XYZ file of N, CA and C in Angstrom:
546
model
N 8.309 -16.552 -16.796
C 7.449 -15.913 -15.806
C 8.266 -14.973 -14.938
N 7.611 -14.355 -13.964
C 8.207 -13.341 -13.091
C 8.552 -13.924 -11.722
N 9.154 -15.096 -11.662
C 9.353 -15.787 -10.399
C 10.213 -15.044 -9.386
N 11.049 -14.145 -9.837
C 11.907 -13.418 -8.915
C 11.429 -12.004 -8.640
N 10.269 -11.649 -9.104
C 9.765 -10.288 -8.902
C 8.966 -10.234 -7.604
N 9.188 -9.152 -6.865
C 8.582 -9.007 -5.541
C 7.623 -7.819 -5.532
N 6.413 -8.049 -5.026
C 5.395 -6.998 -4.920
C 4.896 -6.924 -3.491
N 4.586 -5.708 -3.057
C 4.018 -5.463 -1.732
C 2.634 -4.879 -1.934
N 1.639 -5.463 -1.258
C 0.254 -4.989 -1.373
C -0.285 -4.707 0.022
N -0.743 -3.476 0.255
C -1.407 -3.154 1.515
C -2.906 -3.383 1.342
N -3.582 -3.652 2.440
C -5.014 -3.951 2.362
C -5.273 -5.266 1.652
N -4.318 -6.193 1.751
C -4.348 -7.429 0.966
C -5.326 -8.472 1.474
N -5.940 -8.265 2.605
C -6.788 -9.320 3.179
C -8.211 -9.325 2.615
N -8.581 -8.269 1.891
C -9.941 -8.265 1.313
C -10.053 -7.197 0.241
N -11.185 -7.190 -0.427
C -11.471 -6.173 -1.423
C -10.451 -6.105 -2.534
N -10.157 -4.892 -2.962
C -9.237 -4.661 -4.067
C -7.843 -5.234 -3.777
N -7.368 -5.130 -2.555
C -6.053 -5.665 -2.197
C -5.974 -7.166 -2.399
N -7.018 -7.896 -2.029
C -7.036 -9.348 -2.222
C -7.114 -9.695 -3.704
N -7.882 -8.940 -4.460
C -8.004 -9.173 -5.898
C -6.669 -8.954 -6.600
N -5.999 -7.856 -6.247
C -4.694 -7.567 -6.833
C -3.673 -8.631 -6.429
N -3.738 -9.093 -5.195
C -2.837 -10.164 -4.751
C -3.004 -11.404 -5.610
N -4.242 -11.797 -5.875
C -4.492 -12.974 -6.725
C -3.931 -12.756 -8.122
N -4.162 -11.580 -8.677
C -3.707 -11.306 -10.053
C -2.176 -11.325 -10.146
N -1.497 -10.714 -9.188
C -0.029 -10.692 -9.221
C 0.556 -12.076 -8.971
N -0.053 -12.852 -8.084
C 0.414 -14.224 -7.849
C 0.277 -15.054 -9.118
N -0.813 -14.866 -9.857
C -1.012 -15.582 -11.117
C 0.051 -15.215 -12.146
N 0.561 -13.989 -12.059
C 1.607 -13.529 -12.983
C 3.001 -13.989 -12.520
N 3.062 -14.683 -11.377
C 4.322 -15.224 -10.916
C 5.060 -14.389 -9.890
N 4.496 -13.269 -9.468
C 5.150 -12.427 -8.463
C 5.187 -13.152 -7.110
N 6.203 -12.890 -6.336
C 6.245 -13.235 -4.919
C 5.667 -12.030 -4.195
N 4.779 -12.289 -3.235
C 4.052 -11.195 -2.584
C 4.415 -11.025 -1.132
N 4.418 -9.765 -0.708
C 4.387 -9.381 0.700
C 3.010 -8.753 0.882
N 2.162 -9.444 1.610
C 0.779 -9.008 1.773
C 0.599 -8.391 3.169
N 0.091 -7.168 3.197
C -0.007 -6.407 4.431
C -1.467 -6.092 4.749
N -1.831 -6.289 6.005
C -3.157 -5.930 6.511
C -3.116 -6.072 8.026
N -4.186 -5.674 8.700
C -4.228 -5.786 10.157
C -4.443 -7.216 10.628
N -5.284 -7.962 9.926
C -5.756 -9.244 10.415
C -4.956 -10.410 9.825
N -4.166 -11.064 10.671
C -3.317 -12.154 10.222
C -4.138 -13.331 9.681
N -5.224 -13.676 10.343
C -6.045 -14.801 9.880
C -6.604 -14.542 8.485
N -7.082 -13.321 8.245
C -7.620 -12.998 6.924
C -6.517 -13.019 5.862
N -5.341 -12.517 6.213
C -4.209 -12.540 5.291
C -3.829 -13.984 4.937
N -3.744 -14.837 5.949
C -3.395 -16.244 5.716
C -4.432 -16.918 4.818
N -5.692 -16.590 5.029
C -6.759 -17.161 4.215
C -6.600 -16.782 2.738
N -6.316 -15.524 2.476
C -6.100 -15.075 1.105
C -4.844 -15.737 0.536
N -3.764 -15.726 1.303
C -2.497 -16.321 0.855
C -2.665 -17.786 0.475
N -3.388 -18.547 1.283
C -3.545 -19.979 1.048
C -4.356 -20.287 -0.214
N -5.041 -19.309 -0.760
C -5.802 -19.502 -1.992
C -5.024 -19.063 -3.227
N -3.813 -18.543 -3.021
C -2.998 -18.054 -4.129
C -2.220 -19.182 -4.789
N -1.808 -18.925 -6.005
C -0.896 -19.830 -6.692
C 0.420 -19.840 -5.923
N 0.947 -21.019 -5.631
C 2.202 -21.204 -4.881
C 2.183 -20.443 -3.558
N 1.233 -20.732 -2.672
C 1.110 -19.956 -1.430
C 2.359 -19.966 -0.562
N 3.173 -21.002 -0.655
C 4.360 -21.118 0.193
C 5.403 -20.052 -0.082
N 5.379 -19.450 -1.248
C 6.417 -18.455 -1.556
C 6.029 -17.041 -1.113
N 4.787 -16.833 -0.737
C 4.311 -15.498 -0.349
C 4.433 -15.303 1.166
N 4.501 -14.049 1.573
C 4.602 -13.721 2.999
C 3.487 -12.765 3.380
N 3.051 -12.897 4.626
C 2.040 -11.998 5.159
C 2.671 -11.189 6.282
N 2.154 -9.988 6.456
C 2.665 -9.094 7.489
C 1.470 -8.382 8.115
N 1.115 -8.819 9.323
C -0.001 -8.193 10.037
C 0.519 -6.948 10.735
N 0.000 -5.808 10.321
C 0.422 -4.535 10.923
C -0.739 -3.551 10.860
N -0.923 -2.811 11.925
C -1.915 -1.746 11.942
C -1.275 -0.528 11.285
N -1.721 -0.196 10.098
C -1.117 0.909 9.335
C -1.347 2.271 9.983
N -2.232 2.336 10.968
C -2.398 3.589 11.718
C -1.254 3.783 12.707
N -0.530 2.713 13.013
C 0.618 2.773 13.916
C 1.887 2.891 13.068
N 2.221 4.101 12.682
C 3.300 4.345 11.743
C 4.658 3.849 12.229
N 4.886 3.884 13.526
C 6.179 3.482 14.061
C 6.450 1.983 13.875
N 5.395 1.194 13.759
C 5.583 -0.260 13.669
C 5.761 -0.758 12.221
N 5.497 0.073 11.236
C 5.507 -0.379 9.848
C 6.880 -0.891 9.421
N 7.892 -0.092 9.578
C 9.233 -0.484 9.162
C 9.722 -1.716 9.897
N 9.508 -1.749 11.204
C 9.926 -2.896 12.011
C 9.246 -4.173 11.549
N 7.948 -4.110 11.321
C 7.205 -5.311 10.889
C 7.652 -5.761 9.500
N 7.770 -4.821 8.576
C 8.122 -5.191 7.205
C 9.537 -5.758 7.098
N 10.447 -5.241 7.892
C 11.818 -5.754 7.828
C 11.991 -7.046 8.618
N 10.977 -7.457 9.379
C 11.102 -8.687 10.159
C 10.719 -9.939 9.346
N 10.108 -9.770 8.187
C 9.770 -10.940 7.364
C 11.016 -11.380 6.593
N 10.984 -12.600 6.106
C 12.187 -13.154 5.482
C 12.276 -12.906 3.968
N 11.696 -11.841 3.517
C 11.879 -11.383 2.139
C 12.491 -9.994 2.204
N 13.451 -9.702 1.346
C 14.139 -8.402 1.424
C 13.273 -7.256 0.902
N 12.848 -6.393 1.799
C 12.005 -5.249 1.433
C 12.691 -4.387 0.378
N 14.005 -4.399 0.347
C 14.744 -3.625 -0.624
C 14.646 -4.143 -2.049
N 14.069 -5.322 -2.236
C 13.917 -5.887 -3.577
C 12.519 -5.688 -4.135
N 11.662 -4.974 -3.420
C 10.297 -4.755 -3.887
C 10.333 -3.941 -5.172
N 9.655 -4.440 -6.176
C 9.594 -3.797 -7.482
C 8.245 -3.133 -7.742
N 7.200 -3.667 -7.103
C 5.841 -3.159 -7.286
C 5.204 -2.976 -5.917
N 4.548 -1.829 -5.715
C 3.785 -1.587 -4.495
C 2.383 -1.155 -4.902
N 1.399 -1.790 -4.289
C 0.004 -1.401 -4.476
C -0.508 -0.983 -3.103
N -0.816 0.285 -2.953
C -1.360 0.812 -1.706
C -2.888 0.770 -1.801
N -3.482 -0.376 -1.418
C -4.930 -0.545 -1.503
C -5.614 -0.373 -0.145
N -4.850 -0.276 0.930
C -5.441 -0.087 2.250
C -6.034 1.309 2.333
N -7.107 1.420 3.064
C -7.704 2.736 3.272
C -9.160 2.619 3.660
N -9.756 3.756 3.861
C -11.156 3.811 4.220
C -11.429 4.912 5.216
N -12.689 5.027 5.561
C -13.125 6.082 6.468
C -13.176 5.661 7.919
N -12.901 4.412 8.212
C -12.918 3.788 9.549
C -14.077 4.278 10.426
N -15.207 4.496 9.811
C -16.418 4.844 10.540
C -16.475 6.258 11.075
N -15.538 7.120 10.693
C -15.474 8.479 11.205
C -16.214 9.412 10.254
N -17.446 9.747 10.600
C -18.297 10.523 9.701
C -18.631 11.924 10.208
N -18.241 12.233 11.416
C -18.538 13.546 11.979
C -17.853 14.633 11.152
N -18.587 15.684 10.815
C -18.010 16.780 10.029
C -16.925 17.533 10.784
N -17.002 17.510 12.096
C -16.036 18.237 12.925
C -15.181 17.243 13.699
N -14.414 16.462 12.957
C -13.566 15.443 13.571
C -12.488 16.093 14.449
N -12.128 15.373 15.474
C -11.008 15.834 16.299
C -9.710 15.648 15.499
N -8.680 16.324 15.929
C -7.375 16.186 15.295
C -6.902 14.737 15.402
N -7.153 14.103 16.537
C -6.745 12.710 16.706
C -7.422 11.801 15.674
N -8.728 12.012 15.440
C -9.432 11.203 14.448
C -8.921 11.489 13.035
N -8.641 12.744 12.736
C -8.058 13.081 11.434
C -6.706 12.389 11.267
N -5.921 12.370 12.325
C -4.609 11.709 12.260
C -4.754 10.212 12.008
N -5.772 9.576 12.581
C -6.004 8.151 12.326
C -6.357 7.927 10.856
N -7.245 8.768 10.331
C -7.609 8.660 8.912
C -6.396 8.899 8.020
N -5.650 9.901 8.344
C -4.458 10.231 7.571
C -3.431 9.098 7.644
N -3.273 8.512 8.824
C -2.328 7.413 8.996
C -2.671 6.228 8.114
N -3.914 5.813 8.147
C -4.340 4.658 7.353
C -4.280 4.927 5.862
N -4.743 6.076 5.436
C -4.919 6.353 4.015
C -3.696 6.947 3.316
N -2.869 7.675 4.038
C -1.758 8.360 3.392
C -0.407 8.181 4.091
N -0.344 8.448 5.373
C 0.951 8.435 6.066
C 1.610 7.064 6.021
N 0.815 5.993 6.116
C 1.394 4.645 6.045
C 1.991 4.402 4.654
N 1.346 4.885 3.621
C 1.877 4.754 2.261
C 3.175 5.541 2.118
N 3.198 6.728 2.697
C 4.415 7.549 2.660
C 5.568 6.800 3.336
N 5.296 6.177 4.472
C 6.333 5.453 5.194
C 6.814 4.234 4.393
N 5.915 3.494 3.800
C 6.307 2.345 2.983
C 7.117 2.815 1.774
N 6.669 3.876 1.129
C 7.424 4.414 -0.013
C 8.824 4.834 0.412
N 8.954 5.420 1.576
C 10.254 5.837 2.089
C 11.179 4.636 2.236
N 10.610 3.480 2.554
C 11.407 2.263 2.728
C 11.803 1.616 1.405
N 10.950 1.710 0.380
C 11.214 0.973 -0.862
C 11.797 1.829 -1.991
N 11.545 3.107 -2.005
C 11.981 3.936 -3.130
C 13.510 4.015 -3.262
N 14.294 4.095 -2.188
C 15.749 4.148 -2.393
C 16.286 2.956 -3.210
N 15.801 1.757 -2.947
C 16.296 0.612 -3.724
C 15.730 0.624 -5.143
N 14.521 1.145 -5.317
C 13.971 1.303 -6.665
C 14.825 2.284 -7.458
N 15.280 3.349 -6.812
C 16.138 4.316 -7.493
C 17.441 3.679 -7.921
N 18.020 2.860 -7.053
C 19.269 2.172 -7.407
C 19.048 1.213 -8.574
N 17.902 0.554 -8.609
C 17.580 -0.392 -9.688
C 17.105 0.316 -10.956
N 16.819 1.607 -10.819
C 16.303 2.413 -11.938
C 14.964 1.886 -12.463
N 14.169 1.308 -11.552
C 12.831 0.878 -11.955
C 11.972 0.609 -10.725
N 10.675 0.713 -10.920
C 9.711 0.431 -9.883
C 8.352 0.967 -10.277
N 7.331 0.379 -9.722
C 5.954 0.829 -9.956
C 5.244 0.894 -8.624
N 4.665 2.038 -8.350
C 3.911 2.238 -7.114
C 2.547 2.810 -7.494
N 1.502 2.137 -7.026
C 0.138 2.595 -7.317
C -0.586 2.862 -6.001
N -1.152 4.045 -5.905
C -1.940 4.455 -4.735
C -3.410 4.434 -5.114
N -4.219 3.764 -4.299
C -5.655 3.751 -4.529
C -6.264 4.896 -3.734
N -6.784 5.863 -4.454
C -7.460 6.993 -3.819
C -8.960 6.784 -3.911
N -9.669 7.836 -4.234
C -11.124 7.752 -4.389
C -11.603 8.970 -5.152
N -12.641 8.771 -5.922
C -13.283 9.895 -6.611
C -13.780 10.925 -5.591
N -13.961 10.481 -4.338
C -14.375 11.402 -3.273
C -13.394 12.551 -3.105
N -12.153 12.363 -3.524
C -11.171 13.422 -3.394
C -11.527 14.639 -4.251
N -12.286 14.427 -5.311
C -12.701 15.528 -6.181
C -14.190 15.858 -6.045
N -14.989 14.858 -5.801
C -16.444 15.045 -5.809
C -17.038 15.336 -4.435
N -16.251 15.162 -3.378
C -16.715 15.394 -2.015
C -18.009 14.639 -1.713
N -18.024 13.358 -2.052
C -19.217 12.541 -1.844
C -19.146 11.742 -0.546
N -17.998 11.716 0.096
C -17.847 11.004 1.359
C -17.895 11.979 2.519
N -17.440 11.510 3.671
C -17.377 12.387 4.844
C -16.258 13.403 4.664
N -16.283 14.443 5.480
C -15.265 15.486 5.405
C -13.858 14.896 5.582
N -13.694 14.059 6.582
C -12.375 13.466 6.830
C -11.913 12.591 5.682
N -12.787 11.716 5.194
C -12.436 10.816 4.096
C -12.084 11.605 2.835
N -12.936 12.580 2.480
C -12.663 13.396 1.295
C -11.310 14.096 1.405
N -11.012 14.597 2.583
C -9.783 15.362 2.800
C -8.545 14.483 2.654
N -8.540 13.320 3.297
C -7.345 12.483 3.209
C -7.175 11.893 1.808
N -8.251 11.599 1.131
C -8.139 11.099 -0.245
C -7.630 12.198 -1.180
N -8.003 13.436 -0.936
C -7.451 14.556 -1.713
C -5.943 14.686 -1.449
N -5.544 14.425 -0.225
C -4.113 14.453 0.108
C -3.322 13.431 -0.689
N -3.902 12.255 -0.894
C -3.236 11.230 -1.701
C -2.984 11.747 -3.110
N -3.976 12.417 -3.681
C -3.831 12.942 -5.045
C -2.663 13.916 -5.151
N -2.563 14.825 -4.212
C -1.456 15.781 -4.226
C -0.114 15.099 -4.033
N -0.068 14.144 -3.152
C 1.167 13.401 -2.894
C 1.617 12.635 -4.140
N 0.675 11.955 -4.793
C 1.005 11.165 -5.988
C 1.524 12.070 -7.106
N 0.840 13.182 -7.341
C 1.293 14.089 -8.400
C 2.686 14.647 -8.108
N 2.913 15.041 -6.878
C 4.199 15.650 -6.516
C 5.333 14.649 -6.512
N 5.185 13.548 -5.800
C 6.256 12.564 -5.727
C 6.451 11.877 -7.075
N 5.368 11.670 -7.803
C 5.464 11.052 -9.125
C 6.398 11.802 -10.046
N 6.324 13.115 -10.018
C 7.244 13.941 -10.835
C 8.687 13.774 -10.389
N 8.889 13.685 -9.089
C 10.242 13.584 -8.543
C 10.926 12.277 -8.899
N 10.198 11.167 -8.849
C 10.833 9.857 -9.017
C 10.831 9.360 -10.458
N 10.113 10.008 -11.331
C 10.049 9.579 -12.724
C 11.439 9.562 -13.361
N 12.258 10.535 -13.022
C 13.623 10.609 -13.591
C 14.479 9.423 -13.155
N 14.054 8.735 -12.098
C 14.785 7.562 -11.587
C 14.196 6.256 -12.116
N 13.284 6.330 -13.083
C 12.706 5.126 -13.649
C 11.557 4.538 -12.843
N 11.043 5.313 -11.895
C 9.947 4.829 -11.045
C 8.656 5.470 -11.512
N 7.675 4.633 -11.743
C 6.346 5.141 -12.132
C 5.472 5.105 -10.897
N 5.069 6.260 -10.430
C 4.209 6.398 -9.264
C 2.897 6.983 -9.750
N 1.809 6.269 -9.531
C 0.519 6.713 -10.069
C -0.589 6.461 -9.053
N -1.747 6.957 -9.377
C -2.915 6.789 -8.529
C -4.135 6.417 -9.350
N -5.027 5.714 -8.728
C -6.319 5.403 -9.335
C -7.404 5.914 -8.396
N -8.527 6.336 -8.975
C -9.608 6.915 -8.201
C -10.892 6.127 -8.414
N -11.072 4.986 -7.773
C -12.333 4.252 -7.926
C -13.496 5.050 -7.344
N -14.645 4.681 -7.761
C -15.843 5.282 -7.179
C -16.669 5.855 -8.249
């Protein structure tokens, strides 16, 4: 089994993030589960196979400055992460077509900037190991414009980021990809 493999999942307290957490735990991965709500994270963790080996990290991904500090404060080495699933995201109720810059920044922080910051923390060690897998969950809204202006825009940003960075890190043995549910 994969008892020594470490995966980090954002948005792990519900939805796709919780489902992916269950699947990776069943495969033997040790998990770092990230979300805002500690109680929800603990609830998901306690239902996993071998819950004692997994760690939770409650962090508001819109607060970019706290991500590195929170992730490095847990007792699992962030530098050993082999798999990252960026499942956190959403429109956070911001549907106005003429969003303020501050609201756009909140959407961008949750959906893209937090993933960029986490990647910045884990990719150097993946490069040294010559392997890693990073998956970004985007949305079909990035192409079809079926959501709000802000949501469509930030999800389109994820697509550009994945294509660009994916090309850069492939030579280092890192597979960076995106999925577009919807």
